[in-house]
Short mmCIF file of C-alpha atoms and ligand atoms in Angstrom, two decimals:
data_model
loop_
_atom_site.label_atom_id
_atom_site.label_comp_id
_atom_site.label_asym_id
_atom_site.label_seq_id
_atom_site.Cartn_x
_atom_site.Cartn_y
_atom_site.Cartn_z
CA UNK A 157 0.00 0.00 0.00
CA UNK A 158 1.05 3.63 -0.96
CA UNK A 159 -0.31 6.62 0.88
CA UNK A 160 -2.05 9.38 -1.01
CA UNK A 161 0.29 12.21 -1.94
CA UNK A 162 3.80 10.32 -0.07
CA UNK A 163 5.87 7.92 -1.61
CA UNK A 164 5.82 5.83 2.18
CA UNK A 165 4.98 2.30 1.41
CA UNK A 166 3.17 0.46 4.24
CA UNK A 167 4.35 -3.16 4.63
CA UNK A 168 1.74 -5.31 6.77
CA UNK A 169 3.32 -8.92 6.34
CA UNK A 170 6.72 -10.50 6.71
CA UNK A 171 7.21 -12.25 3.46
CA UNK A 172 6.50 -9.04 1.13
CA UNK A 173 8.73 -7.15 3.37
CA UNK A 174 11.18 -9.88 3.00
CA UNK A 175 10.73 -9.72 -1.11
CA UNK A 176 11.20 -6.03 -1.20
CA UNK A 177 14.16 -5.86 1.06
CA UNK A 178 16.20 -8.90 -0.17
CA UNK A 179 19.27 -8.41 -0.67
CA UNK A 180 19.73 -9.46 -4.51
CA UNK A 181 17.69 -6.70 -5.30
CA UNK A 182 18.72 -3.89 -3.50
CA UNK A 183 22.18 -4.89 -4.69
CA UNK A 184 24.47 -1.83 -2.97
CA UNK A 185 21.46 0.13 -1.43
CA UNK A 186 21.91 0.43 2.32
CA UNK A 187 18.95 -0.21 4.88
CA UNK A 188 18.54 1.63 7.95
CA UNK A 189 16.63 0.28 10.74
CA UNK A 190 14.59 2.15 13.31
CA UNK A 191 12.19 -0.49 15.39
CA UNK A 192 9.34 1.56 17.44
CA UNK A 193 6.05 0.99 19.32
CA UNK A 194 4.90 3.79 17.64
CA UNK A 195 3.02 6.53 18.61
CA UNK A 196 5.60 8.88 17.26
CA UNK A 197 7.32 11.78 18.97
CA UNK A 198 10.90 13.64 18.27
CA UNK A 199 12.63 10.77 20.07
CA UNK A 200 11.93 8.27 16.77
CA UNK A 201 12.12 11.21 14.09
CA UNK A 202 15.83 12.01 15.52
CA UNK A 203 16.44 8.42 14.86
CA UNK A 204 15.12 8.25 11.68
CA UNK A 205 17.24 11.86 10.71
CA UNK A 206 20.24 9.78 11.86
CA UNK A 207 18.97 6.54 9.66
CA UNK A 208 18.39 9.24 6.57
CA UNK A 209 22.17 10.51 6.35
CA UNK A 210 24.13 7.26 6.83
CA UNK A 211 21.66 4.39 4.40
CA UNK A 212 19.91 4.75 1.08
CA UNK A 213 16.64 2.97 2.47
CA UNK A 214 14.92 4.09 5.66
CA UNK A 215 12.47 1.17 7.33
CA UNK A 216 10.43 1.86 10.27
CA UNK A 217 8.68 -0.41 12.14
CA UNK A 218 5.74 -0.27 14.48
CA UNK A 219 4.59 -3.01 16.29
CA UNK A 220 3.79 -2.99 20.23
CA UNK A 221 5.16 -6.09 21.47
CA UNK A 222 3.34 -8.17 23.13
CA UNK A 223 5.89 -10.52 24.57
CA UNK A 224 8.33 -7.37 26.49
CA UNK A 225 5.14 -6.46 28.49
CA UNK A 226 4.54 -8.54 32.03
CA UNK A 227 1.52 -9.35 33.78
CA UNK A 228 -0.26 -6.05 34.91
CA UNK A 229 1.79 -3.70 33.04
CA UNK A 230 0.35 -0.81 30.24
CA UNK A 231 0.62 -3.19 26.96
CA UNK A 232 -3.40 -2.63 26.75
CA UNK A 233 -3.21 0.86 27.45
CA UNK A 234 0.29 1.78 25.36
CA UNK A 235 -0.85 4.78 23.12
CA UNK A 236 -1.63 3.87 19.54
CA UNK A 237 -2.23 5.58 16.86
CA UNK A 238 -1.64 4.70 12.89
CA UNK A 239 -2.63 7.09 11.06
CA UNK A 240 -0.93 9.86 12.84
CA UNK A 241 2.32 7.49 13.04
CA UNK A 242 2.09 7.20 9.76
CA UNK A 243 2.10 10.87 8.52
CA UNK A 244 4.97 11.73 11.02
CA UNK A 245 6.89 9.03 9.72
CA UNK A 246 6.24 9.54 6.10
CA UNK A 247 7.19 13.16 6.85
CA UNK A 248 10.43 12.17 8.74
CA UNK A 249 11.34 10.84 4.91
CA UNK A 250 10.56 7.06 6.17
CA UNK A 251 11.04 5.10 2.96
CA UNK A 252 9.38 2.04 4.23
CA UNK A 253 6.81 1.27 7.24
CA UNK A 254 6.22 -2.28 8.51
CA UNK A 255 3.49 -2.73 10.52
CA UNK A 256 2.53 -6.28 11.62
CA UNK A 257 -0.46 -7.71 13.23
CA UNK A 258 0.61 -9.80 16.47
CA UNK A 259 -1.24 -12.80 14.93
CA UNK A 260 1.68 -11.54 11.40
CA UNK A 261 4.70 -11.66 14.08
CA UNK A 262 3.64 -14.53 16.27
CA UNK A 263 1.66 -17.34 14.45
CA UNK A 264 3.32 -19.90 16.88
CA UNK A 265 5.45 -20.53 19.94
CA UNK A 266 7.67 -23.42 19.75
CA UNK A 267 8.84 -22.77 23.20
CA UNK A 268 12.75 -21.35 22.44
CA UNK A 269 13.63 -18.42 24.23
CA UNK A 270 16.32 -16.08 23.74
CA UNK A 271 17.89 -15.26 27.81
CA UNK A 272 19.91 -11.60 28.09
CA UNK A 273 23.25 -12.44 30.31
CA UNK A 274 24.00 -10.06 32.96
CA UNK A 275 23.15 -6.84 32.28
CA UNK A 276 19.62 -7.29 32.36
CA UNK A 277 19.87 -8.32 36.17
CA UNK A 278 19.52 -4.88 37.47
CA UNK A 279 17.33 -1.55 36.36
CA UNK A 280 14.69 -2.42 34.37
CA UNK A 281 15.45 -6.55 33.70
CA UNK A 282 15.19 -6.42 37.76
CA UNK A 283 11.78 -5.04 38.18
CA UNK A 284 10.30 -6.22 34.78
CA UNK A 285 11.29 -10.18 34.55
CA UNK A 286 11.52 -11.36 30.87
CA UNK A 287 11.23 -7.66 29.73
CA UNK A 288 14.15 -8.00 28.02
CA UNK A 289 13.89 -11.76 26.72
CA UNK A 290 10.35 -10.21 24.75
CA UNK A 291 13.54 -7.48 23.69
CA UNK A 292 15.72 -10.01 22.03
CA UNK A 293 12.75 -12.03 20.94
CA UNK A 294 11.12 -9.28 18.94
CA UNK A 295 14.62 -7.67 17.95
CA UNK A 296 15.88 -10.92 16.46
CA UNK A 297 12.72 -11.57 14.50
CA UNK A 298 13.04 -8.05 12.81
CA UNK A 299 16.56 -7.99 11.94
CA UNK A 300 15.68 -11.31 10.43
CA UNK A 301 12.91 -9.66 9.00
CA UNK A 302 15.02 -6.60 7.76
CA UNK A 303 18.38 -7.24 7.28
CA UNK A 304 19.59 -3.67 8.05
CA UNK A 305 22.83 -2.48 7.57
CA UNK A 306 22.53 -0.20 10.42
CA UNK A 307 19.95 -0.38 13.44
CA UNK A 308 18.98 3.07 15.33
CA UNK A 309 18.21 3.01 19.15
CA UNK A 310 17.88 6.04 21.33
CA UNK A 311 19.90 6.34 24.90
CA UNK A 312 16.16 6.82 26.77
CA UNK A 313 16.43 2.94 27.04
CA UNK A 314 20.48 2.63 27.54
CA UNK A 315 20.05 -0.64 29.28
CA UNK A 316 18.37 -2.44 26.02
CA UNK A 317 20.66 -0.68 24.26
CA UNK A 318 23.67 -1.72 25.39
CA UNK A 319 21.87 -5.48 26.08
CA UNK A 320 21.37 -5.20 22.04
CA UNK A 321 25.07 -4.42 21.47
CA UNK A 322 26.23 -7.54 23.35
CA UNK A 323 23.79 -9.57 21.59
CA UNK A 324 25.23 -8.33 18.07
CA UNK A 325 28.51 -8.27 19.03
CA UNK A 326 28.44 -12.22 20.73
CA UNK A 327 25.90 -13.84 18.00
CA UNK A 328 28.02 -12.09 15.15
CA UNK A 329 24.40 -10.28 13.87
CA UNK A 330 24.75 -8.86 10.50
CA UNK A 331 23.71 -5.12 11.56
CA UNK A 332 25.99 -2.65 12.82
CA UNK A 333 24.13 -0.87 15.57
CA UNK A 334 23.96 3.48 15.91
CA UNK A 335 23.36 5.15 19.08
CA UNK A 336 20.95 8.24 19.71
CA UNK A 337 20.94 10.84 21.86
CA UNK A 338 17.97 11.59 24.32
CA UNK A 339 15.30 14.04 22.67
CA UNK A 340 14.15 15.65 25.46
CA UNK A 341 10.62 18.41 25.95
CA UNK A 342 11.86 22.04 26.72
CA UNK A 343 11.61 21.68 30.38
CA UNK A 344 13.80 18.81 30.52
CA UNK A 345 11.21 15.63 30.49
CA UNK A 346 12.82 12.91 28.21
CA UNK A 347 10.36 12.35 25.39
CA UNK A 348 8.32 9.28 25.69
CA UNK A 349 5.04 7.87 23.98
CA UNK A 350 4.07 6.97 27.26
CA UNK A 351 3.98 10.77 28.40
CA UNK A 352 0.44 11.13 27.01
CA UNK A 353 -0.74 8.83 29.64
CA UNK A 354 0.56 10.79 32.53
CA UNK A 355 -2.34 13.10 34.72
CA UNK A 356 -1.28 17.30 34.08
CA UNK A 357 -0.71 17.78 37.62
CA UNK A 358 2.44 14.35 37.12
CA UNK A 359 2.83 16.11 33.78
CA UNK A 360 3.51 19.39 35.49
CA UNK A 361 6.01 17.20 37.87
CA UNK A 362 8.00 14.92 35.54
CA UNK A 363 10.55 17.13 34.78
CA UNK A 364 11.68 16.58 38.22
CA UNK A 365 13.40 13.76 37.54
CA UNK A 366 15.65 15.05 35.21
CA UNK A 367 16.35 17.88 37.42
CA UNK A 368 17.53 15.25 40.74
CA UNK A 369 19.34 13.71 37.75
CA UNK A 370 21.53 16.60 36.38
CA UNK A 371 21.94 17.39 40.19
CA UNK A 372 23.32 13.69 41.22
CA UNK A 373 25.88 14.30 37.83
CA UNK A 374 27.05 17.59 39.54
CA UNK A 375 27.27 15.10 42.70
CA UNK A 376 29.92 12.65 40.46
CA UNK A 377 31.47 15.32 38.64
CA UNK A 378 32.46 16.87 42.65
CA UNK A 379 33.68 13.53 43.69
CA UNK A 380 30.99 11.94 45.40
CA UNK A 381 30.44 7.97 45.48
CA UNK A 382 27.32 6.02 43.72
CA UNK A 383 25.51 5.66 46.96
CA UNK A 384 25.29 9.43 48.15
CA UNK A 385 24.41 10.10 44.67
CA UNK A 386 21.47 7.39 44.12
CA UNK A 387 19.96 8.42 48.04
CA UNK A 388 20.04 12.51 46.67
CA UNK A 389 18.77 11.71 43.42
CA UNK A 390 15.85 9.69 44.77
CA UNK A 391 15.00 12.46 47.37
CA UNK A 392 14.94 14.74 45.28
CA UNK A 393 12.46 13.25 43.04
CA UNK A 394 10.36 12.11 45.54
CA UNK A 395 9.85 15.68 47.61
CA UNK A 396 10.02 17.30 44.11
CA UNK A 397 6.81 14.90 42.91
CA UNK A 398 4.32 12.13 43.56
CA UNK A 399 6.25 9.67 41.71
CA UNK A 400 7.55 7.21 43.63
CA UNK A 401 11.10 5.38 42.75
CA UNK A 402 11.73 2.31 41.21
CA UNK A 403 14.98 2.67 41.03
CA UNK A 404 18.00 4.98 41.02
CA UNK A 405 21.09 3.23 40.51
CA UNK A 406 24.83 4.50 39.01
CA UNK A 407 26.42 1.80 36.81
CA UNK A 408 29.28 1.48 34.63
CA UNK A 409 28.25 1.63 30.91
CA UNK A 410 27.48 -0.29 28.65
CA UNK A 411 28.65 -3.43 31.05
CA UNK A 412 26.54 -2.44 33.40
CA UNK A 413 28.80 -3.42 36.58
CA UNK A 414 29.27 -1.32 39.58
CA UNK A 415 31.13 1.62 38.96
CA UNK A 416 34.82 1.84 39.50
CA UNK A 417 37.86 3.93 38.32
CA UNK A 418 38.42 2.08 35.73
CA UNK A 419 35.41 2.65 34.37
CA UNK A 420 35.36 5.35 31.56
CA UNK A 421 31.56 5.77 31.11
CA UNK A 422 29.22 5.34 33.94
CA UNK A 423 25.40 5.66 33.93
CA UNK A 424 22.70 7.25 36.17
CA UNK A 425 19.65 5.61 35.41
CA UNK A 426 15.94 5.62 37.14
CA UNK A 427 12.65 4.67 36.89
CA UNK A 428 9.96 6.34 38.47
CA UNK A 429 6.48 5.06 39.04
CA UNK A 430 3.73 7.80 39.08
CA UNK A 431 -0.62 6.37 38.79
CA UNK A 432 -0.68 4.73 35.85
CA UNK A 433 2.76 5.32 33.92
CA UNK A 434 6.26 4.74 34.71
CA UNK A 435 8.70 7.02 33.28
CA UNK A 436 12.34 6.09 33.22
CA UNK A 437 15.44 8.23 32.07
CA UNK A 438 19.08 8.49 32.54
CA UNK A 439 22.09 10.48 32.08
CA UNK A 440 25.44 9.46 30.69
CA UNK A 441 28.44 10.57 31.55
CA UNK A 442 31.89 9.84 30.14
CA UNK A 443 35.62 10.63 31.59
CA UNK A 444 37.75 13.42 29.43
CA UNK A 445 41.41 14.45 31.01
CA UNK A 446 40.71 12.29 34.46
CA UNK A 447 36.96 14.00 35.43
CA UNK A 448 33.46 12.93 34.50
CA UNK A 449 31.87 15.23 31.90
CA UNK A 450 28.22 14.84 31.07
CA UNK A 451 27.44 13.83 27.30
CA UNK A 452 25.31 15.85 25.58
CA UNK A 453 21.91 14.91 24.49
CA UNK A 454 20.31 15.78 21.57
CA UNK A 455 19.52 19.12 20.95
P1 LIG B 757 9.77 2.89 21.70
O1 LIG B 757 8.78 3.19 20.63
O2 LIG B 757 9.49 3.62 22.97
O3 LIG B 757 9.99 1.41 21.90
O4 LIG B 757 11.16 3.47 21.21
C1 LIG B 757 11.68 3.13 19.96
C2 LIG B 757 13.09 3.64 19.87
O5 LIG B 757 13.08 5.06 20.04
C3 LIG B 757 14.01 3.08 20.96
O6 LIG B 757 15.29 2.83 20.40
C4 LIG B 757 14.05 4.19 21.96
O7 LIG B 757 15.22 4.21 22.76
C5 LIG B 757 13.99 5.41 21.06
N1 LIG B 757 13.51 6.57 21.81
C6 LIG B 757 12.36 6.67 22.52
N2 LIG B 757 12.28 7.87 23.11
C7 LIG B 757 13.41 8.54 22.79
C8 LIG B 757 13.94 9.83 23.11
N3 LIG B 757 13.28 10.67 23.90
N4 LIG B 757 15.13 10.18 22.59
C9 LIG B 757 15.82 9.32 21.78
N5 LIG B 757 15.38 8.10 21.46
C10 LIG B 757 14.20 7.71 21.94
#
């Protein structure tokens, strides 16, 4: 299917996806990958920029996955919305959408499962079990699906992201695999689809956590350990909101170890749990002539 008036094509199954990608036929064209849930905000369009300038072909998909989302958790209420997803994207100079049913990505379960190794053990593998084997599950299925050259994934979820690097790296994947900056809102909030689902007055309050973030990488940048900095960040948030914590936890990245002086990038990470929606976010921060310097997100 072509929509009116764009040259997006919108790709519902695997095998036509499979027939227009293969790689006979796109002889030297490159293919970059950006995988989504959809319900599009700057965070995906700054990955789909990045996709635009390095590969010929731009695919997006959009498919909430059913198997990263536990018992009790949003996957009924994640926002949705195609037709809007689809202008955005077909704006953003997406090339390609694929959008599969769950019946299209699923048919069967022959009972193999795909286990991340240590790094999902804390943050968000700790208090979402099998999050991240419903990660690799739906991950390996679309760069099967795909073949990308390149795959795009943002820093708002640095734990998958690094969890997808190891699995590349260690299973010898064919796709090389791009980093993104955090797109953030004005007053700080990391943009998320699940923002929409978040009251005005927590609305009004969510940039809090960003705030007791910046403040704990002041904290490391002066010299103070992981723990001081984790029990400031989290009061901060909490007398700063109604959100309660999750987590808050300082880790060296990408391994995701505790932090040491060895390590050369470390990561302040937290989740935050307000009525219905739990936001997470994170700052990175990276050593340059012997002191911590904060990287830069996106601007
Ligand atoms: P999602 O649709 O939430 O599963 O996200 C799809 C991709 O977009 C993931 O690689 C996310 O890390 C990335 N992403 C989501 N929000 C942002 C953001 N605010 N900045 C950069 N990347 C993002």
């Amino acid at each position: 299917m072509v929509i009116e008036s764009t040259s997006i094509e919108v790709i519902e199954t695997i095998e036509e996806l499979q027939q227009r990608l293969n790689r006979n036929e796109r002889k030297n064209a490159t293919v970059g990958f950006v995988p989504t849930m959809g319900f599009l905000h700057e965070g995906h369009l700054s990955l789909v920029k990045h996709a635009k300038e390095q590969n010929d072909i731009v695919v997006m998909s959009i498919f909430v996955n059913p198997a990263q989302f536990g018992p009790g958790e949003d996957f009924e209420s994640y926002p949705r919305d195609r037709e809007r997803d689809l202008r955005l994207a077909s704006s953003a100079g997406v090339d390609i959408v694929f959008i599969p049913s769950v019946e299209e990505m699923y048919p069967s379960d022959g009972g193999i499962r795909i286990l991340p190794g240590v790094q999902a053990n804390m943050l968000c593998g700790a208090s979402r079990p099998g999050h991240f084997d419903g990660v690799l599950k739906v991950v390996l299925k679309l760069f099967n699906i795909v073949d990308p050259d390149r795959s795009y994934f943002g820093l708002k979820d640095a734990q998958q992201l690094a969890i997808i690097e190891t699995f590349v790296r260690d299973f010898n994947l064919r796709t090389a695999i791009v980093r993104v900056p955090i797109v953030r809102e004005e007053d700080g909030l990391a943009k998320s689809s699940r923002n929409v689902n978040l009251t005005a007055a927590e609305r009004s309050e969510a940039p809090a956590i960003y705030r007791a973030l910046q403040i704990g990488s002041d904290l490391f940048a002066s010299g103070f350990d992981p723990e001081t900095i984790e029990q400031r960040v989290g009061e901060s948030i909490v007398s700063n909101s109604s959100g309660t914590i999750d987590y808050v936890k300082m880790l060296s990245y990408p391994d995701l170890g505790p932090v040491t002086q060895h390590s050369s990038e470390v990561i302040l990470a937290c989740a935050v749990k307000f009525s219905t929606t739990r936001l997470i976010d994170n700052i990175i921060m990276s050593t340059k002539d012997g002191t911590y310097v904060q990287n830069d997100d996106e601007q």
